[in-house]
Coordinates of C-alpha atoms in Angstrom, one line a residue:
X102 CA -41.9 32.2 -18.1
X103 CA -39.0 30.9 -20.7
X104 CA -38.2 27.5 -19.3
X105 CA -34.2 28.7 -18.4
X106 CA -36.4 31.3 -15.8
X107 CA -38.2 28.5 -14.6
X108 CA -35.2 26.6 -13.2
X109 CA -33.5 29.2 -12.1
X110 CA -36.8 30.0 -9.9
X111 CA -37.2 26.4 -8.4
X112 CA -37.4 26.5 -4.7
X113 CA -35.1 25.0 -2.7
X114 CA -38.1 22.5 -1.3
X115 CA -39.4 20.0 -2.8
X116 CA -43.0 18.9 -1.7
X117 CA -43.0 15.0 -2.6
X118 CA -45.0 13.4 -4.9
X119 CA -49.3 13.4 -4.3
X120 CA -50.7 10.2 -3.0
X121 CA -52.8 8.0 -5.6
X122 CA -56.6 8.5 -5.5
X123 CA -58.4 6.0 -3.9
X124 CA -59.2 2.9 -6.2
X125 CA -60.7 -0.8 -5.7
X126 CA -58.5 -1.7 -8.2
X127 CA -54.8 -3.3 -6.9
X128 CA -51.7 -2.3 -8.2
X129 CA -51.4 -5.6 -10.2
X130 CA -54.4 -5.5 -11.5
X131 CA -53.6 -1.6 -12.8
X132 CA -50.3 -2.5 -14.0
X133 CA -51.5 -5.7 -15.7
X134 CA -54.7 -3.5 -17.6
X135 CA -51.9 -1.6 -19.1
X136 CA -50.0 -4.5 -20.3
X137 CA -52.9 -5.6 -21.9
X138 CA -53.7 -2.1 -23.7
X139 CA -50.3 -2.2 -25.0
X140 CA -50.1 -5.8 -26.1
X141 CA -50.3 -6.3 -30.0
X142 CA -50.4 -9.8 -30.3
X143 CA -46.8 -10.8 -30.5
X144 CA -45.0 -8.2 -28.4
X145 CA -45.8 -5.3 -26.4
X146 CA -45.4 -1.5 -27.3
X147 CA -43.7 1.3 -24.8
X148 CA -46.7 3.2 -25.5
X149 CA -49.2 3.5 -28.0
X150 CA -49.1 6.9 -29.1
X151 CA -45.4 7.6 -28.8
X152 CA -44.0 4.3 -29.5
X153 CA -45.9 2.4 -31.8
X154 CA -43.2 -0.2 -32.4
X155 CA -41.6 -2.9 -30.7
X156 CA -38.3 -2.0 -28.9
X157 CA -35.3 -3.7 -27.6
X158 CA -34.7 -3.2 -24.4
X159 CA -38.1 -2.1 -23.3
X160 CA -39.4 -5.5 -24.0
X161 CA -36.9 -7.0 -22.1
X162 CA -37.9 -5.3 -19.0
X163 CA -41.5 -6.0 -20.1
X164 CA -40.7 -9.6 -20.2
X165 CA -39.8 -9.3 -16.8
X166 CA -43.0 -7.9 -15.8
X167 CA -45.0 -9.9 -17.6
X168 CA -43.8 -13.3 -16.1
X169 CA -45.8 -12.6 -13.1
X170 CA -49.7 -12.3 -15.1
X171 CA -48.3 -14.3 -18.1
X172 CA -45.1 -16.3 -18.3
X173 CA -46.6 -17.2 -21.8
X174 CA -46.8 -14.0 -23.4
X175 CA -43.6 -12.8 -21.3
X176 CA -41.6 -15.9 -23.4
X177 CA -43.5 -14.6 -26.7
X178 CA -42.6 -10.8 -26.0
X179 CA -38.5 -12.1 -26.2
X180 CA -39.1 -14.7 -29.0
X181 CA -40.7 -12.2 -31.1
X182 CA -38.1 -9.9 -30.9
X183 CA -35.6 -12.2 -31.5
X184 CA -36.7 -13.2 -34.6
X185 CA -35.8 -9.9 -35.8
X186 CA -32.5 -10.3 -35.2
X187 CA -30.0 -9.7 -38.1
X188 CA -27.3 -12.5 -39.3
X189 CA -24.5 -10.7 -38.1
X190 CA -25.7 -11.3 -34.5
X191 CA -27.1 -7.7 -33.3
X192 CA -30.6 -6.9 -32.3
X193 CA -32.3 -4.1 -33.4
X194 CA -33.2 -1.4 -30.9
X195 CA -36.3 -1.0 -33.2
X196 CA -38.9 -4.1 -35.0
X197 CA -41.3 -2.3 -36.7
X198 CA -45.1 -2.8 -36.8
X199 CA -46.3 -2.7 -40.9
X200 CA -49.8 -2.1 -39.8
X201 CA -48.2 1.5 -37.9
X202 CA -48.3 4.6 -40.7
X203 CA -44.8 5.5 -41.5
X204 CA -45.5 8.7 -40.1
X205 CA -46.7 7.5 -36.9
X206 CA -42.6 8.0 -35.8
X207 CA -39.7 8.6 -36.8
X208 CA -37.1 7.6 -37.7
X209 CA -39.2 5.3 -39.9
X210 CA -38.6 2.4 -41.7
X211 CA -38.0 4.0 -44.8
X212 CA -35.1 5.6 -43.1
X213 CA -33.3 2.8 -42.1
X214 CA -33.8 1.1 -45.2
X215 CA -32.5 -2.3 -43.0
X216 CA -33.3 -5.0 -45.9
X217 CA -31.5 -3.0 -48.5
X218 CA -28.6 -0.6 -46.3
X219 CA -28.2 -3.8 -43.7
X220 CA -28.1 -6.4 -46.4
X221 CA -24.5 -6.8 -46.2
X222 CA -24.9 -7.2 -42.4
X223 CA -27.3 -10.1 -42.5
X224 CA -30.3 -7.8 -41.8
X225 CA -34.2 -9.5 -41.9
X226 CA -36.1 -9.5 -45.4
X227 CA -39.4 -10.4 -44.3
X228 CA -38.8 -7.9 -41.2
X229 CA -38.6 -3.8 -41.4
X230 CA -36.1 -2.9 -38.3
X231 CA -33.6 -0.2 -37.2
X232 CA -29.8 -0.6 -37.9
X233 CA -28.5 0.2 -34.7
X234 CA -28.7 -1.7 -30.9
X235 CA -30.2 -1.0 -27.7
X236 CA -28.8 -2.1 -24.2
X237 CA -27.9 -6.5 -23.6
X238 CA -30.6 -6.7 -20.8
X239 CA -32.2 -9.5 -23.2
X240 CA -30.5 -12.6 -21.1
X241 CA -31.1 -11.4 -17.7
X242 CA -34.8 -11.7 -18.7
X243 CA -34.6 -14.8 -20.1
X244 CA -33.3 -16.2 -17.6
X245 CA -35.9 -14.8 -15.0
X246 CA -38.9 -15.3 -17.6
X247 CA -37.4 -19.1 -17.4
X248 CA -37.7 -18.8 -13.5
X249 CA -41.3 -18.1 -13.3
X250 CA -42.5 -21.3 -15.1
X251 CA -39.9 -23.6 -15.3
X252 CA -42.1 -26.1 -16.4
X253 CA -43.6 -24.0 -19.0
X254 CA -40.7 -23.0 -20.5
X255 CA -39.1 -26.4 -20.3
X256 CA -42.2 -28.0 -22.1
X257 CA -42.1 -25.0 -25.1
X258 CA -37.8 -25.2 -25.5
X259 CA -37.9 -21.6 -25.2
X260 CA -34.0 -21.5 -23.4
X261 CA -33.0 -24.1 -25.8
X262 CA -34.6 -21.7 -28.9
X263 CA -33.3 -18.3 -27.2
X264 CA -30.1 -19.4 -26.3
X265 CA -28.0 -19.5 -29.5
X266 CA -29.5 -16.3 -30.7
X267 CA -28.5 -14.7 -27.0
X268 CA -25.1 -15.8 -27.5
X269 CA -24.6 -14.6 -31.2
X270 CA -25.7 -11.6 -29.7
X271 CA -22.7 -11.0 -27.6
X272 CA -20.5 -12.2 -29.7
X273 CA -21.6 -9.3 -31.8
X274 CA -20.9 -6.9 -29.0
X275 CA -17.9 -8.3 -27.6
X276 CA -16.1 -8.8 -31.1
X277 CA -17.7 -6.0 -33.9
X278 CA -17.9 -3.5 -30.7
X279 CA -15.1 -3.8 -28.7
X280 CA -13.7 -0.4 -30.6
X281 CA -11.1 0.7 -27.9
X282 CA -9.6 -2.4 -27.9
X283 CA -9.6 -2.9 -24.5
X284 CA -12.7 -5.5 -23.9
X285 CA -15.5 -3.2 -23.5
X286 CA -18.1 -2.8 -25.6
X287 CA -18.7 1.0 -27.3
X288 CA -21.9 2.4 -28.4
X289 CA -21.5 4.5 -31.8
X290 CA -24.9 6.5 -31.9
X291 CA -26.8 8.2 -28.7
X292 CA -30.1 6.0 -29.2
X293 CA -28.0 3.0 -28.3
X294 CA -27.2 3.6 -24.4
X295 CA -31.0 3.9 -24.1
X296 CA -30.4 7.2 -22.3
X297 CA -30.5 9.1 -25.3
X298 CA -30.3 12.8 -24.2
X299 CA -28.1 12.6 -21.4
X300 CA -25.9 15.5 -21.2
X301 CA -23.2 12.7 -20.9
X302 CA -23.2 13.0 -24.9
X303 CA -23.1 16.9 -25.1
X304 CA -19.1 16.5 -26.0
X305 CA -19.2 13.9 -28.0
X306 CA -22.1 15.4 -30.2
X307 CA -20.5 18.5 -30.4
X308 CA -18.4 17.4 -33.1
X309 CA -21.5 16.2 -35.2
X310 CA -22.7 18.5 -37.9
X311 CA -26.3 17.6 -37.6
X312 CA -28.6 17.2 -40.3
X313 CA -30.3 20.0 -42.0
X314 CA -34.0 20.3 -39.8
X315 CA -36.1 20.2 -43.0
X316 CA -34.8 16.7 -44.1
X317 CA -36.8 14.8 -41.2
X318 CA -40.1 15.4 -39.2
X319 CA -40.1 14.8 -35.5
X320 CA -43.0 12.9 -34.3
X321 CA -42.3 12.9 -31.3
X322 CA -43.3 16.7 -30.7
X323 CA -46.9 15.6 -32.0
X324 CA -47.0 13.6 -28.3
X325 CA -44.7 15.5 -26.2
X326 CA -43.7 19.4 -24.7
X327 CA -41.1 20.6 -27.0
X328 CA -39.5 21.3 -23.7
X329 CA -39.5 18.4 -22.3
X330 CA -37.8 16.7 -25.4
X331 CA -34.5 17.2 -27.1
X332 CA -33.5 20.2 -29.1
X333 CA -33.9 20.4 -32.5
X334 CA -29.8 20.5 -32.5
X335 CA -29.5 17.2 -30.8
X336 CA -31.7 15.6 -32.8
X337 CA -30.4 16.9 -36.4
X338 CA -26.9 15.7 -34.5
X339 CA -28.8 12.7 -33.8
X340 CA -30.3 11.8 -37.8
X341 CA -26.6 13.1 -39.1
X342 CA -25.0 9.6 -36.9
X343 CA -28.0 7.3 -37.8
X344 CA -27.7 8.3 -41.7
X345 CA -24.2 7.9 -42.1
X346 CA -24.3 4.6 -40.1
X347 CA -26.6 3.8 -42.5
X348 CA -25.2 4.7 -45.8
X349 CA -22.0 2.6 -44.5
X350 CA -23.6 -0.3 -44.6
X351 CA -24.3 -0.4 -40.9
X352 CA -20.3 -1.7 -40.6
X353 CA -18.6 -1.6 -37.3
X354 CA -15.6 -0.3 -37.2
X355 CA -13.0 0.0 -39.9
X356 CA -13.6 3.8 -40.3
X357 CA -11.7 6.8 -39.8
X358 CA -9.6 5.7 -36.9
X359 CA -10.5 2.4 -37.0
X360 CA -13.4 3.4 -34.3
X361 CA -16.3 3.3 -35.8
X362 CA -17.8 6.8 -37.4
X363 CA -17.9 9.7 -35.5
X364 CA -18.9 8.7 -32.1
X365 CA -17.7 5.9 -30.4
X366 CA -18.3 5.4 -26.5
X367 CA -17.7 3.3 -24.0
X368 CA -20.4 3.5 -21.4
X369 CA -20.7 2.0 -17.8
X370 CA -24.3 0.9 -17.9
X371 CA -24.1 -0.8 -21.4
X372 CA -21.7 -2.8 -20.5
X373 CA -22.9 -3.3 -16.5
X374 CA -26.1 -5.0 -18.2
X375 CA -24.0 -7.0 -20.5
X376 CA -22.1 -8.6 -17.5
X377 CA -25.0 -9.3 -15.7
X378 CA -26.6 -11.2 -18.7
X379 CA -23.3 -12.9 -19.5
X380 CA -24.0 -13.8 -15.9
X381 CA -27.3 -14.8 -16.6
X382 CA -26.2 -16.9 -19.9
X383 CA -24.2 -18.8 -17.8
X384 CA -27.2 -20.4 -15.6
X385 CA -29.1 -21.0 -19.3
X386 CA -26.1 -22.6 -20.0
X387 CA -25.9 -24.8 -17.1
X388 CA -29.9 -25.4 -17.3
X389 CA -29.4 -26.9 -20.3
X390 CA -26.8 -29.0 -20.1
X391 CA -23.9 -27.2 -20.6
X392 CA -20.6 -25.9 -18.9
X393 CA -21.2 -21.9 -17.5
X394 CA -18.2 -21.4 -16.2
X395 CA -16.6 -20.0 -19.4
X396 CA -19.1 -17.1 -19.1
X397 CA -19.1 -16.4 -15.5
X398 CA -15.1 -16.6 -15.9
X399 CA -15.8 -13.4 -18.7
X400 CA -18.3 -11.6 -16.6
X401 CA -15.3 -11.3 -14.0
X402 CA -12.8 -10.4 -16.9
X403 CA -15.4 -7.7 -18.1
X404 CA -16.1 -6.4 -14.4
X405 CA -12.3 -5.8 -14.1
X406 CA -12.2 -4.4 -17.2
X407 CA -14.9 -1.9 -16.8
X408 CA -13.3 -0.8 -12.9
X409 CA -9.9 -0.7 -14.7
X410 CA -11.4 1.6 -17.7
X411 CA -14.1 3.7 -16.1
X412 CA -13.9 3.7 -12.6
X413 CA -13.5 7.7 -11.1
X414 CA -12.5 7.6 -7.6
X415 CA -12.6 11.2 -7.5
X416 CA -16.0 11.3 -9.1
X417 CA -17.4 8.1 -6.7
X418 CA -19.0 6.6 -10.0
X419 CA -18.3 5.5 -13.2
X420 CA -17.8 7.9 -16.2
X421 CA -18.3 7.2 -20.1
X422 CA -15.5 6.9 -22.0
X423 CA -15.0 9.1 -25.4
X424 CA -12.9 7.1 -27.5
X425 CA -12.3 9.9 -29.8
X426 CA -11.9 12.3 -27.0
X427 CA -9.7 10.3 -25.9
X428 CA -10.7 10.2 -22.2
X429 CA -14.0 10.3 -19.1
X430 CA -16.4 12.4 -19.6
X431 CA -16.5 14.5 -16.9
X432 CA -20.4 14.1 -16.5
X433 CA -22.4 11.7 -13.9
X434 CA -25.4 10.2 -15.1
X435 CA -27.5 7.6 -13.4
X436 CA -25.8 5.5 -16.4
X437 CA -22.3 5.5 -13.6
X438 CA -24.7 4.3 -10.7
X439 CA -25.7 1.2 -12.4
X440 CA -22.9 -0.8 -12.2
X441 CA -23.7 -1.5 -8.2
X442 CA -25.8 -4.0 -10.2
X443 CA -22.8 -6.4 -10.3
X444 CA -21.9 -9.0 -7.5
X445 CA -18.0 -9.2 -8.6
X446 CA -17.6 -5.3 -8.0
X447 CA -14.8 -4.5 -5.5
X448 CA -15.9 -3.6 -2.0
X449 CA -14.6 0.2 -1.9
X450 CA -16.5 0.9 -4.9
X451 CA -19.5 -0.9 -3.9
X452 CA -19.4 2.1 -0.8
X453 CA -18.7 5.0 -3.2
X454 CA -21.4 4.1 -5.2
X455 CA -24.2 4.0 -2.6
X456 CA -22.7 6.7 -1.2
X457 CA -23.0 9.0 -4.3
X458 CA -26.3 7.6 -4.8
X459 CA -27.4 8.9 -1.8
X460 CA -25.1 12.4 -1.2
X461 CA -25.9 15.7 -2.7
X462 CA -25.5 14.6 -6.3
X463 CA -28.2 12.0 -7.0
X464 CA -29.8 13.1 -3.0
X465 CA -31.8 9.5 -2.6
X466 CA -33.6 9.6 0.6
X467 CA -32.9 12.7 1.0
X468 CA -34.0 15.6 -1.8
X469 CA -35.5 12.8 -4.5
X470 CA -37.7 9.9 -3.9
X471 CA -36.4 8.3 -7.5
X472 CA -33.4 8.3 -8.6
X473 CA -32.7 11.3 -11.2
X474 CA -30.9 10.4 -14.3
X475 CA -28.4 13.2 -14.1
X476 CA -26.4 15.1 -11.3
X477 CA -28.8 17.2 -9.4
X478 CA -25.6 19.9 -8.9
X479 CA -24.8 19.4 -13.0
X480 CA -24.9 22.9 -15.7
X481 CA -27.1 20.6 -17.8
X482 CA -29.7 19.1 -15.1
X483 CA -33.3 20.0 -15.9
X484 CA -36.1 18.1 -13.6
X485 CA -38.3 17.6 -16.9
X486 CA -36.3 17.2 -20.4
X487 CA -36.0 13.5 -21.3
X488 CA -32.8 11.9 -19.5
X489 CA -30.9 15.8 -18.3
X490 CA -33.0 15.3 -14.8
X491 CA -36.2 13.1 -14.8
X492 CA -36.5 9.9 -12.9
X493 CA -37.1 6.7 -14.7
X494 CA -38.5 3.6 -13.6
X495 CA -36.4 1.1 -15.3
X496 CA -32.7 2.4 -13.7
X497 CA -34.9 2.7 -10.0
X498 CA -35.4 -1.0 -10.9
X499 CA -31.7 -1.8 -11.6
X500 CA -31.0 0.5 -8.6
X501 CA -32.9 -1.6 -6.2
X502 CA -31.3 -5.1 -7.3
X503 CA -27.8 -3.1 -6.9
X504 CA -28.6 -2.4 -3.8
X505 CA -30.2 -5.4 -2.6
X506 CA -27.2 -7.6 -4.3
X507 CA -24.7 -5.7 -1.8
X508 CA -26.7 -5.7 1.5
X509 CA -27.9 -2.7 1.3
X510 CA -31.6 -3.9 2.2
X511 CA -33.4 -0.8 4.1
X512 CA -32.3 1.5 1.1
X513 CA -33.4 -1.0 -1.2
X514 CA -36.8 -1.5 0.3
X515 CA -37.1 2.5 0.6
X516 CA -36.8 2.6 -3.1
X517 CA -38.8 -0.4 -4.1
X518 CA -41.8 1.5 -2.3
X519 CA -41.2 5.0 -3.7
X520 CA -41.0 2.9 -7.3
X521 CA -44.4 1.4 -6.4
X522 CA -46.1 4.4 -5.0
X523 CA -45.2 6.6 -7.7
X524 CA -46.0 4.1 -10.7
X525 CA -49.1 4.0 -9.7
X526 CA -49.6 7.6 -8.7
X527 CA -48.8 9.0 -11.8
X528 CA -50.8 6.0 -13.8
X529 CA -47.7 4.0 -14.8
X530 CA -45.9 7.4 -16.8
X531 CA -42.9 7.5 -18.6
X532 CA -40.7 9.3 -16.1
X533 CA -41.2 11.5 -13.2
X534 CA -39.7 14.8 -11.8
X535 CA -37.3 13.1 -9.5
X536 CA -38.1 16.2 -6.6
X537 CA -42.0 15.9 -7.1
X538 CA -42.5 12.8 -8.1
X539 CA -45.0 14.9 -11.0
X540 CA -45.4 12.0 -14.2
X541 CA -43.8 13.4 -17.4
X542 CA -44.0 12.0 -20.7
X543 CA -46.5 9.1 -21.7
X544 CA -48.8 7.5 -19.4
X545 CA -49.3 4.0 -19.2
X546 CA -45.8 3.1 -20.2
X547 CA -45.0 -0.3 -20.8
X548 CA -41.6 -0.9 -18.4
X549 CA -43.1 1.1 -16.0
X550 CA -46.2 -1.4 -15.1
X551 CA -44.0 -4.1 -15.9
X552 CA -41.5 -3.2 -13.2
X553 CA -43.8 -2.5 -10.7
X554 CA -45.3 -5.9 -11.2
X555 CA -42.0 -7.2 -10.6
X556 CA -41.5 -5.1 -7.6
X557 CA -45.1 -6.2 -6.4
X558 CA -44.3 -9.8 -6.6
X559 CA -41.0 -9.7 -5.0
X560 CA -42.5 -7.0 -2.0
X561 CA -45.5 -10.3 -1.5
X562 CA -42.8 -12.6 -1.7
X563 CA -40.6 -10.6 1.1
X564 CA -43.7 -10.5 3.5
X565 CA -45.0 -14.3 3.2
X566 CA -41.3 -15.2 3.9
X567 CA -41.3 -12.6 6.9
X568 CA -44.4 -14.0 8.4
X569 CA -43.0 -17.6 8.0
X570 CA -39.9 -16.7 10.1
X571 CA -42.7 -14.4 12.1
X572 CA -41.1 -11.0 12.0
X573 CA -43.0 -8.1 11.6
X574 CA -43.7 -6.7 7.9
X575 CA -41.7 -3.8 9.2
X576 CA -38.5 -5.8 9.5
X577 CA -38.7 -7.7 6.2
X578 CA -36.1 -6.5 3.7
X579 CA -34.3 -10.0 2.6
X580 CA -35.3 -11.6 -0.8
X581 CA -35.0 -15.6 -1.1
X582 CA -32.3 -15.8 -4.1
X583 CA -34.3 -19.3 -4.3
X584 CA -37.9 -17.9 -5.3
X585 CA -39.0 -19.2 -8.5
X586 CA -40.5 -15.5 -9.8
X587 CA -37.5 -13.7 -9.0
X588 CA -33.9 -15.0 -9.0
X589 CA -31.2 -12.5 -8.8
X590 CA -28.6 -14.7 -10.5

């Protein structure tokens, strides 16, 4: 049956995801096995066959993970990547691994050619990386890897080490990216926002001539269905943007327009992360010594600015802006949910949010367990191909802190357990049909077992604090802002 047939069939019921088979084995101990398979040494890989490589803002979630089994290796995963970051301030969304054949994936590092094409930018010579960026989550973790071991991390320097690079690195994004002039930050290729096929960039792209299908070689098809991945067209649309980034010099801005190359966007979950890690920058600043009231006073400047510029009333979310468009795009992804993330958001928002996050568009609680990455009632939504339906683990994780951030504790607990229960069902995959909880793409993914180590911890934490106060484990939903493995700040 042609895959178009196959959606068109789907029943209207959902039977939810199988339960795990039995197993001596805890969750921790599960996730932490796969940490370990994937850990080379110095970082840790999404996934060995599909991702060879060290990538940006997967290991910040790993870090996050790995705090709980190792707050050693958790400081090490950050550090390393780090290092790779270029003079100019940006970190690469990719470090490569010269041990990895270059055809192992692509693009490779013969495409991005960072020592010679990013020279002018201040790229790494003893370093192959990509040119472009991946979402600022790197602070937030940080800052929480700090949390876990204090001590540790007080005895090794690693905030005082990590903390100038952290802040060239928004510099970077707040001054080279800020391409709509209006304080937000704009992402200028797909791969950036992390999401990378969400139908959120079907405009956009349109305008992109792709690149010509017999000058690269997907890899990714060697791993993965064909239909469960982009389309050729995307992709040549997506190799067109990376080469002529590339063969600019990897320069922001002063193109065209003045906006970059061809695609310039501002998106809501980008820049939701960057606020909560200027947040976070401003408790590393105040650990060490220093004033934070400089960046909490921008978080609230960028919070406003990301209401005033992408909020959607209409829509009860927040919508990407096309800067060559000109205007929203008209599309809700799970990228407009993520904002609930942030304390400073106005109260009526806060109550649209949770309640499109729960209503027939997203349907959580009600027709998915996980939170789907695109609109459930959306042209382009598709239960299996990467980010047009499937559920991922890492915005369930952001999802819960939203949610627990604004009181909303039984919906957070209800998704902390359907993270748990399915990251373990499916043996920590990729992503998951967000009606049947079925695991699609690789299996034991790296964020995956790191967030439900995170989301162990914290679920231990909530019921030795209920049976302290002596409430039953039924009633416990609160998290201790104080706890030393999971501050929220």
């Amino acid at each position: 049956m042609e895959r178009s047939a196959q959606l068109t069939a789907r029943p209207a019921q959902h039977r939810t995801a199988y339960d795990p088979a039995a197993s001596g084995m805890s969750l921790r101990s599960k996730a932490a096995r796969v940490l370990d398979a994937n850990w080379t040494g110095g970082s840790t890989v999404p996934s060995r066959q599909l991702y060879p490589h060290q990538w940006s803002w997967d290991s910040a979630f790993i870090a996050i993970g790995l705090r709980h089994v190792s707050p050693l290796r958790a400081q090490t995963e950050l550090e390393t990547l780090l290092a790779a970051q270029w003079a100019d301030g940006r970190v690469p969304h990719i470090v490569f691994n010269p041990s990895v054949p270059l055809d192992a994936y692509f693009p490779s590092p013969d495409f991005w050619r960072s020592s010679t094409a990013g020279r002018a930018a201040g790229a790494p010579r003893t370093v192959q990386t990509s040119g472009i960026v991946q979402p600022p989550v790197h602070a937030l973790a940080a800052w929480l890897v700090h949390r876990a071991d204090p001590g540790l991390s007080r005895a090794r320097g690693f905030l005082a080490r990590v903390h100038p690079r952290l802040a060239a690195w928004h510099r970077y994004l707040l001054h080279r990216r800020d391409l709509g002039g209006a304080g937000l930050v704009s992402v200028v290729h797909p791969w950036e926002q992390g999401m990378d096929n969400s139908p959120c960039w079907d405009a956009p792209l349109a305008r992109i001539t792709p690149a010509p299908a017999r000058s690269f070689r997907r890899a990714d098809l060697d791993h993965g269905a064909p239909e469960d991945r982009p389309t050729d067209l995307d992709y040549g649309r997506y190799v067109r943007l990376a080469v002529d980034y590339r063969d600019g010099g990897y320069r922001d801005g002063g193109q065209r327009d003045g906006t970059g190359g061809e695609f310039a966007v501002e998106d809501p979950a980008f820049n939701a992360l960057l606020i909560a890690s200027e947040y976070a920058l401003a408790r590393i600043a105040e650990e060490l010594g220093a004033a934070g009231t400089a960046r909490q006073a921008r978080a609230e400047r960028l919070t406003a600015a990301l209401v005033e510029r992408l909020w959607d009333p209409a829509a009860g979310s927040f919508l990407c802006r096309d800067l060559h468009g000109g205007g929203w795009i008209r599309e809700r992804g799970v990228s407009g949910l993520v904002p609930l993330l942030l304390p400073g958001l106005p109260r009526p928002v806060v109550t649209a949010l949770v309640g499109t996050l729960c209503g027939p568009h997203f349907g959580l609680g009600a027709r998915t367990r996980l939170v789907p990455s695109y609109d459930l009632l959306g042209e382009a939504f598709d239960p299996h191909r990467y980010w047009r339906g499937p559920a991922w683990f890492n915005t369930g994780w952001l999802l819960e802190r939203g949610l627990r951030v604004h009181g909303e504790r039984e919906r957070a607990d209800a998704l902390r357990a359907a993270v748990l229960h399915l990251a373990e069902a499916t043996g920590f995959a990729e992503y998951v049909d967000p009606y049947t909880g079925e695991g699609c793409g690789a299996a034991g993914f790296g964020w995956t077992a790191a967030l439900a180590l995170d989301l162990h911890h914290e679920l231990h934490q909530d019921l030795l604090k209920g049976a302290r106060e002596g409430v039953s484990e039924a009633a416990t939903g609160t998290f201790d802002r104080s706890d030393e493995g999971g501050d929220r700040g």
